[in-house]
XYZ file of C-alpha atoms in Angstrom:
247
model
C 5.841 47.284 -117.838
C 1.902 45.685 -117.561
C 1.164 42.720 -119.361
C -1.134 43.925 -122.618
C -2.384 43.089 -126.206
C -2.049 44.271 -129.499
C -4.707 43.667 -132.198
C -3.154 43.386 -135.796
C -6.291 42.032 -136.977
C -7.565 38.876 -138.589
C -5.692 36.037 -135.878
C -2.934 38.035 -135.106
C -1.697 39.918 -132.106
C 1.164 41.036 -129.509
C 1.071 39.792 -126.241
C 3.553 41.314 -123.900
C 3.239 39.527 -120.682
C 6.004 39.897 -118.535
C 9.450 40.824 -119.988
C 8.275 38.768 -123.347
C 7.123 40.089 -126.643
C 5.103 36.659 -128.210
C 3.648 37.397 -131.480
C 0.685 35.136 -132.565
C -0.130 34.135 -135.711
C 0.624 37.127 -137.536
C -0.705 38.652 -141.021
C 0.865 41.987 -141.430
C 1.895 42.324 -144.850
C 0.600 40.825 -148.292
C -2.262 39.312 -149.356
C -3.576 36.232 -147.675
C -4.636 33.612 -150.565
C -5.529 30.290 -150.127
C -4.741 27.377 -152.227
C -5.457 26.820 -155.005
C -5.461 30.499 -155.775
C -7.111 33.888 -155.273
C -10.481 32.519 -157.274
C -11.325 30.523 -153.981
C -10.384 33.173 -151.174
C -8.490 36.450 -151.110
C -7.873 38.502 -147.890
C -6.813 41.953 -148.185
C -5.368 44.090 -145.210
C -6.718 47.711 -145.305
C -2.886 48.860 -144.626
C 0.187 46.779 -143.250
C 1.430 46.561 -139.865
C 4.859 47.305 -138.347
C 7.038 44.546 -137.638
C 7.236 44.542 -134.372
C 10.653 44.928 -132.646
C 12.507 42.423 -130.054
C 10.366 39.545 -129.923
C 11.020 36.397 -127.855
C 8.801 34.081 -129.517
C 6.414 33.574 -132.221
C 3.134 31.424 -131.265
C 1.625 29.598 -134.543
C -1.779 28.044 -133.576
C -1.884 26.455 -137.445
C -0.080 25.641 -140.160
C -2.724 27.633 -142.386
C -1.356 30.551 -144.085
C -4.008 33.305 -142.458
C -1.622 31.648 -139.157
C 1.288 31.021 -140.748
C 1.448 33.545 -143.900
C 4.555 33.115 -145.377
C 4.790 36.873 -146.446
C 5.098 38.198 -143.371
C 6.626 34.940 -142.054
C 9.275 35.861 -144.228
C 9.893 39.577 -143.119
C 10.722 38.408 -139.575
C 14.346 37.261 -137.873
C 14.659 33.701 -138.705
C 16.843 33.486 -135.464
C 13.708 34.284 -132.901
C 12.477 30.812 -131.485
C 9.270 29.509 -132.909
C 6.468 27.711 -131.100
C 3.858 25.898 -132.882
C 1.381 23.037 -134.236
C 3.287 20.260 -135.939
C 2.144 21.808 -139.535
C 3.299 25.217 -138.352
C 6.154 23.838 -137.811
C 6.993 23.018 -141.485
C 5.782 26.077 -142.540
C 8.526 27.822 -140.801
C 11.087 25.579 -141.571
C 10.907 25.399 -145.061
C 11.166 29.327 -144.172
C 14.357 28.683 -142.899
C 13.819 29.749 -138.880
C 16.669 28.359 -137.066
C 15.103 27.613 -133.796
C 11.468 25.999 -133.652
C 9.497 23.532 -131.541
C 6.301 21.768 -132.231
C 3.780 21.055 -129.757
C 0.823 18.281 -129.784
C -2.250 19.042 -127.590
C -1.244 18.376 -124.294
C 2.172 18.866 -124.468
C 3.401 22.054 -122.699
C 6.665 24.195 -123.378
C 8.250 26.600 -121.014
C 10.043 29.245 -121.656
C 11.511 30.376 -118.210
C 8.599 31.346 -116.026
C 6.397 30.820 -118.781
C 4.647 27.701 -119.555
C 2.730 27.308 -123.055
C 0.405 24.277 -123.372
C -0.927 23.191 -126.624
C -4.781 22.367 -126.087
C -6.712 20.278 -129.173
C -8.406 23.275 -131.584
C -9.522 23.099 -135.202
C -9.662 20.282 -137.154
C -8.611 22.152 -140.441
C -8.675 18.665 -141.650
C -5.720 17.773 -138.800
C -6.203 19.323 -135.337
C -4.423 22.114 -134.926
C -3.771 24.078 -131.442
C -4.822 26.455 -129.075
C -2.909 27.491 -126.500
C -3.168 28.217 -122.278
C -0.390 30.357 -121.529
C 0.644 30.768 -117.392
C 3.164 33.244 -116.008
C 3.602 34.659 -112.628
C 1.645 38.053 -113.494
C -1.526 35.625 -115.051
C -2.906 33.831 -117.939
C -4.691 33.704 -121.024
C -6.308 31.179 -123.291
C -6.556 31.619 -126.907
C -8.041 29.788 -129.863
C -8.440 31.062 -133.504
C -12.143 29.268 -134.207
C -14.099 29.023 -130.752
C -13.111 25.459 -130.143
C -12.712 24.467 -126.485
C -10.578 21.326 -125.682
C -12.774 18.487 -123.775
C -9.910 17.160 -121.874
C -9.136 21.343 -120.501
C -10.321 20.748 -116.673
C -12.240 23.892 -114.836
C -9.673 26.606 -113.924
C -9.491 29.938 -113.420
C -8.335 31.970 -116.766
C -7.557 35.830 -116.216
C -8.092 36.083 -120.370
C -9.943 34.704 -123.180
C -9.131 35.452 -126.964
C -11.983 33.698 -129.161
C -14.006 34.917 -131.605
C -17.312 35.523 -131.071
C -19.489 35.100 -133.494
C -20.100 31.681 -135.975
C -19.215 31.738 -139.367
C -19.597 28.810 -141.790
C -20.279 27.663 -145.438
C -24.055 26.532 -146.509
C -23.729 22.838 -146.364
C -20.711 22.387 -144.771
C -21.680 24.080 -141.351
C -19.596 26.544 -139.542
C -15.859 26.172 -139.263
C -15.772 29.261 -136.760
C -17.981 28.517 -133.625
C -17.385 31.374 -130.896
C -20.644 32.336 -130.040
C -21.644 28.651 -129.736
C -18.947 27.604 -127.600
C -18.743 30.846 -125.544
C -21.027 29.965 -122.447
C -19.242 27.039 -121.772
C -15.678 28.686 -122.365
C -17.189 31.419 -119.253
C -18.516 28.157 -117.276
C -14.545 26.806 -117.936
C -12.667 29.461 -117.318
C -14.474 32.381 -115.577
C -12.382 35.052 -117.009
C -11.725 38.410 -116.499
C -11.506 39.726 -120.331
C -12.768 38.117 -123.347
C -10.926 39.490 -126.324
C -12.819 39.088 -129.619
C -10.541 37.932 -132.784
C -10.320 36.358 -136.006
C -13.273 37.995 -137.601
C -11.513 41.929 -136.839
C -9.367 44.284 -138.526
C -11.901 45.102 -141.555
C -10.220 42.746 -143.676
C -11.435 42.505 -147.252
C -12.097 38.980 -148.551
C -12.549 38.115 -152.071
C -13.170 34.881 -154.216
C -15.901 32.714 -154.248
C -15.836 31.471 -150.718
C -16.190 35.141 -149.633
C -18.999 35.181 -151.349
C -20.537 31.954 -149.755
C -19.449 32.918 -146.284
C -22.569 33.412 -143.833
C -21.730 34.853 -140.307
C -25.158 35.689 -139.652
C -26.210 38.853 -137.768
C -23.158 39.283 -135.341
C -24.987 41.351 -132.434
C -27.236 38.461 -132.433
C -24.753 35.997 -132.455
C -22.690 37.563 -129.796
C -23.357 36.111 -126.559
C -24.335 38.568 -123.865
C -21.669 39.000 -120.712
C -22.016 38.620 -117.285
C -21.941 42.155 -115.102
C -18.579 41.541 -113.861
C -17.271 39.976 -117.412
C -15.170 42.384 -119.502
C -15.790 42.225 -123.662
C -13.757 44.020 -125.688
C -13.618 44.467 -129.704
C -9.944 45.388 -130.270
C -8.557 48.374 -132.392
C -6.240 47.689 -134.358
C -2.449 48.690 -133.174
C -4.006 49.803 -129.737
C -2.513 47.995 -126.730
C -5.278 46.405 -123.744
C -3.981 46.376 -120.667
C -4.182 42.509 -119.401
C -6.382 41.887 -115.889
C -5.474 39.805 -113.599
C -6.845 37.766 -110.386
C -4.702 37.890 -107.168
C -2.698 35.892 -106.853
């Protein structure tokens, strides 16, 4: 099977890399509620997504509920290995997962021939994770808030998963900076494909923050791609083949 990625909306992905199936930041069912309650921010999926079978790894970037969604995680097999930020590790430990490894930025974990390096991600408020994945068939970088770790050296990465717009709150500023970071991200990694993430999937939000969020004009915020760079706006549930450089 060729490498591919399937989007579930918001931050969620199923990555099929070589013979491994990796579920990233899943939110598959039920509402998404941020403390202290739904009055602040509540998200609802247009429809539930099926739980992927035969998972080899659950990969979590953050411990917040839009990345480590408790209702979804309760549905998953607790024997599936989990790799995540320290905050995410605390969430899955409370939920009874049996095989948990945590990474801080700069640390690497290998699963056979798959290498997962944690990168410095969003500070929400503690610095959470992005990830750089390498396997014999390709490479992939993902970070859900549009944060690029300054410690990462320039190198080729086949596929980048990132938001492509900026999103923020009045007086607070942007907490998703996909459009702002995109030129440097492309320069740093020279990817063949960029997959838009984080703000897609037709998720419906309500609550105080939802009325204050300002994403601007996505069409104006998103950078214009170079001729040889593929920007993909994924459709929920539709697999996307991942291209790779000749190695």
